[in-house]
Short mmCIF file of C-alpha atoms in Angstrom, two decimals:
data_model
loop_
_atom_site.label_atom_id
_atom_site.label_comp_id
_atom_site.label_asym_id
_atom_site.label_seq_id
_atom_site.Cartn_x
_atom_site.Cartn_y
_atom_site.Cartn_z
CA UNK A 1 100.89 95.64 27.15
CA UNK A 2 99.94 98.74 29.23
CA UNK A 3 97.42 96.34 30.65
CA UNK A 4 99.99 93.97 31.97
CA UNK A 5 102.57 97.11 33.06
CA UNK A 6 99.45 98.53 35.33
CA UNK A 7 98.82 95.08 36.52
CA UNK A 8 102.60 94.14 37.69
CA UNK A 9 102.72 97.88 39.71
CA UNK A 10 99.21 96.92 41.25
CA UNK A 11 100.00 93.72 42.72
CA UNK A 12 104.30 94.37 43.42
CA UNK A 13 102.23 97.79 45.18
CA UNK A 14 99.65 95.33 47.31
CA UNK A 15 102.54 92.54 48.10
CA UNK A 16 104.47 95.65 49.40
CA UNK A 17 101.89 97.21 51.23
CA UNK A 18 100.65 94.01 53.10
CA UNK A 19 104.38 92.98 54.61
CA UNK A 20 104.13 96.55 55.65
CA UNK A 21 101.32 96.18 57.18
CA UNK A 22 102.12 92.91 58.60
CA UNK A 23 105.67 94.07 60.02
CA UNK A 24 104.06 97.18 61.34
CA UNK A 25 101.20 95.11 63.37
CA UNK A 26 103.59 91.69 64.23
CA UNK A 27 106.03 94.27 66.42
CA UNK A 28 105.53 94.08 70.10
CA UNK A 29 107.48 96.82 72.31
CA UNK A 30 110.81 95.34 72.99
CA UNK A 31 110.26 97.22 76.46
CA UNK A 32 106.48 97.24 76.77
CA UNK A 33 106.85 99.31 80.21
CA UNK A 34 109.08 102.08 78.73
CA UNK A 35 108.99 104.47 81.98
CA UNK A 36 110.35 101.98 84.33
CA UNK A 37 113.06 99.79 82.01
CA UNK A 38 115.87 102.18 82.06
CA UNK A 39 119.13 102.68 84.74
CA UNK A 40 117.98 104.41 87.62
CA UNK A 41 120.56 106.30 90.63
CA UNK A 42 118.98 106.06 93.99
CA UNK A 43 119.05 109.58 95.23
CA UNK A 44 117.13 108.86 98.74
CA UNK A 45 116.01 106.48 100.79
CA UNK A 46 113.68 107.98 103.76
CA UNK A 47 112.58 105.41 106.92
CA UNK A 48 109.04 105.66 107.97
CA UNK A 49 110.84 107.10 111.54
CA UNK A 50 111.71 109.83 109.62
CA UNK A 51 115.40 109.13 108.70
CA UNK A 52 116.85 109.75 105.52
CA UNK A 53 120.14 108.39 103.77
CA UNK A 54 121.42 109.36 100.30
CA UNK A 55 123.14 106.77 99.01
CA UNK A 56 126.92 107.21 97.39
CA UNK A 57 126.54 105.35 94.63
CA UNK A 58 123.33 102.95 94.25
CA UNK A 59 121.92 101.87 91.00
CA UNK A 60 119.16 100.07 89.44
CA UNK A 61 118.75 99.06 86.26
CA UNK A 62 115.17 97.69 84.98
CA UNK A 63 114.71 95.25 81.70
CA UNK A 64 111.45 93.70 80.98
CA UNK A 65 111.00 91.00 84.03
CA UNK A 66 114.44 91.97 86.05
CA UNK A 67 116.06 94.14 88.10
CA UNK A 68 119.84 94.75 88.80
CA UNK A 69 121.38 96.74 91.37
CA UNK A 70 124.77 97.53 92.10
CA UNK A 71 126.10 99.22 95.24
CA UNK A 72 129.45 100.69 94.41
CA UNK A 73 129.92 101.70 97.70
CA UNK A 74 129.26 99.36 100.37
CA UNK A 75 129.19 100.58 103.99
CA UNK A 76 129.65 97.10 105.34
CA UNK A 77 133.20 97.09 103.55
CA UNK A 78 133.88 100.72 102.55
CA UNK A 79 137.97 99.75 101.71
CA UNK A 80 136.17 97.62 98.91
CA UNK A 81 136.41 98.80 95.67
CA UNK A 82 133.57 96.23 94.07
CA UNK A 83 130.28 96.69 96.30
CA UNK A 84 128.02 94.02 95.49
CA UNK A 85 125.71 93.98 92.98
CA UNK A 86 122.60 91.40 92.59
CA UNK A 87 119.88 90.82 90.11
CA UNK A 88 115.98 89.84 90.66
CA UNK A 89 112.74 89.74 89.17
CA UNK A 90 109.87 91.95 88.89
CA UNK A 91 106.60 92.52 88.45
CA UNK A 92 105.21 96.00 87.21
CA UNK A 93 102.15 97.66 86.70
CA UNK A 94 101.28 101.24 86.69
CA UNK A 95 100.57 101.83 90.29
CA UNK A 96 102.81 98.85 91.28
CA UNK A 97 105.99 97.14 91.39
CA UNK A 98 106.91 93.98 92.99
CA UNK A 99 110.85 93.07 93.82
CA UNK A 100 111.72 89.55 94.01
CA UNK A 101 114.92 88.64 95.16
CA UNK A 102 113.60 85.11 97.00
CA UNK A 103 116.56 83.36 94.82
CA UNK A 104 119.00 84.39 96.80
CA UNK A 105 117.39 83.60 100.60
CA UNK A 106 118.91 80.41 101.42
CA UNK A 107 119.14 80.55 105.14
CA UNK A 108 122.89 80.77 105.30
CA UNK A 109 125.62 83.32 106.04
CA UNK A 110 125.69 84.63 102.69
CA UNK A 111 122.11 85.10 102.13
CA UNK A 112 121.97 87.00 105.62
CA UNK A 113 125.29 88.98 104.29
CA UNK A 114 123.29 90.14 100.96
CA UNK A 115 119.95 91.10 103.09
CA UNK A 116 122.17 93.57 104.94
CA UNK A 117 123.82 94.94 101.42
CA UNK A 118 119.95 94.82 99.91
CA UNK A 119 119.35 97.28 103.33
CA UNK A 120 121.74 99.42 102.47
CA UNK A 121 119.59 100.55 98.90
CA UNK A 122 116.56 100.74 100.64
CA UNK A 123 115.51 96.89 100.32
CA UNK A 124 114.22 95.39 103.32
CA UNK A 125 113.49 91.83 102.46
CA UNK A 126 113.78 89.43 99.53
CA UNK A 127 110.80 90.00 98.46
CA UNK A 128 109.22 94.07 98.15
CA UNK A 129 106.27 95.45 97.03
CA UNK A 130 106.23 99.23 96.94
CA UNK A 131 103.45 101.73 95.17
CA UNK A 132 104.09 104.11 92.31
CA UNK A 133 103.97 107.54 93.56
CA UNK A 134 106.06 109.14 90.56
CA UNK A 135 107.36 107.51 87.49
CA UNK A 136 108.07 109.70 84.34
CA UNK A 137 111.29 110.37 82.17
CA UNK A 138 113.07 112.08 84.98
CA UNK A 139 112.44 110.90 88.27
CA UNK A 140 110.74 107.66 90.16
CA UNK A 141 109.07 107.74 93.35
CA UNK A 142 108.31 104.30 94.72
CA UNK A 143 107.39 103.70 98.57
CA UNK A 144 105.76 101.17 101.01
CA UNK A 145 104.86 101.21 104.61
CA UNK A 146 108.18 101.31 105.87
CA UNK A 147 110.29 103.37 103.25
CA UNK A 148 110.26 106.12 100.19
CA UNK A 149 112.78 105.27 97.41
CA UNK A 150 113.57 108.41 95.07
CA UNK A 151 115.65 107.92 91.78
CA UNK A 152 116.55 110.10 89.61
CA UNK A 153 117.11 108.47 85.67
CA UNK A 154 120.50 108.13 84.85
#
């Protein structure tokens, strides 16, 4: 009987151990790029001229493969209480990160209207690229040829 007893612990000890093991190894990072998928306030947006313009109240927000941002304040229409606020793809790597907001470029008024409001946070097309300069758990420094984005994690 002590046998058996020592047997039953043994394997109920191995069956437990092995869907450990198996759960442990089958999970995948629900946010593989942890840095960058978070809700970020644009803080400043500086012009390769030399300008710089601190937005009121920009955000991004980062999740896997897309990007939202939301302009509360919108200089176009500053009586508005709703800015605008638009969502796109990306691409990320660690020196990289690649905005695509091509869904949206249509060639009509509207399409024109949101490349403005895209301007206004530092966007200049529908489709960015930008370097990494800075990415940790505080602050993100992104920046191209013609602009430096700052963002502070909010």
């Amino acid at each position: 009987m002590g046998y058996t007893m020592k047997k039953k612990n043994y394997v109920g000890f191995m069956a437990f151990a092995f869907m450990l093991i198996m759960l442990l190894s089958a999970c995948n990072p629900v946010f593989p790029d942890y840095e960058l998928d978070n809700f970020w306030k644009l803080d400043k947006i500086e012009y390769a001229g030399g300008d710089e313009y601190h937005p009121k109240a920009v955000y991004f927000g980062f999740a896997r493969h897309i990007v939202q941002i939301r302009n509360l304040y919108d200089q176009e229409f500053p009586t508005s209480d709703y800015g605008f606020s638009k969502y796109g793809k990306i691409r990320f790597t660690n020196d990289s990160l690649h905005i695509d907001f091509s869904i949206y470029n249509d060639n009509t008024p509207q399409s024109e209207m949101l490349l403005r409001q895209l301007n206004q946070c530092g966007i200049e097309s529908f489709i960015n690229s930008y370097a990494v300069d800075k990415l940790n758990s505080k602050e993100m420094i992104i920046h191209n040829d013609n602009v430096v984005l700052e963002f502070k994690m909010w």
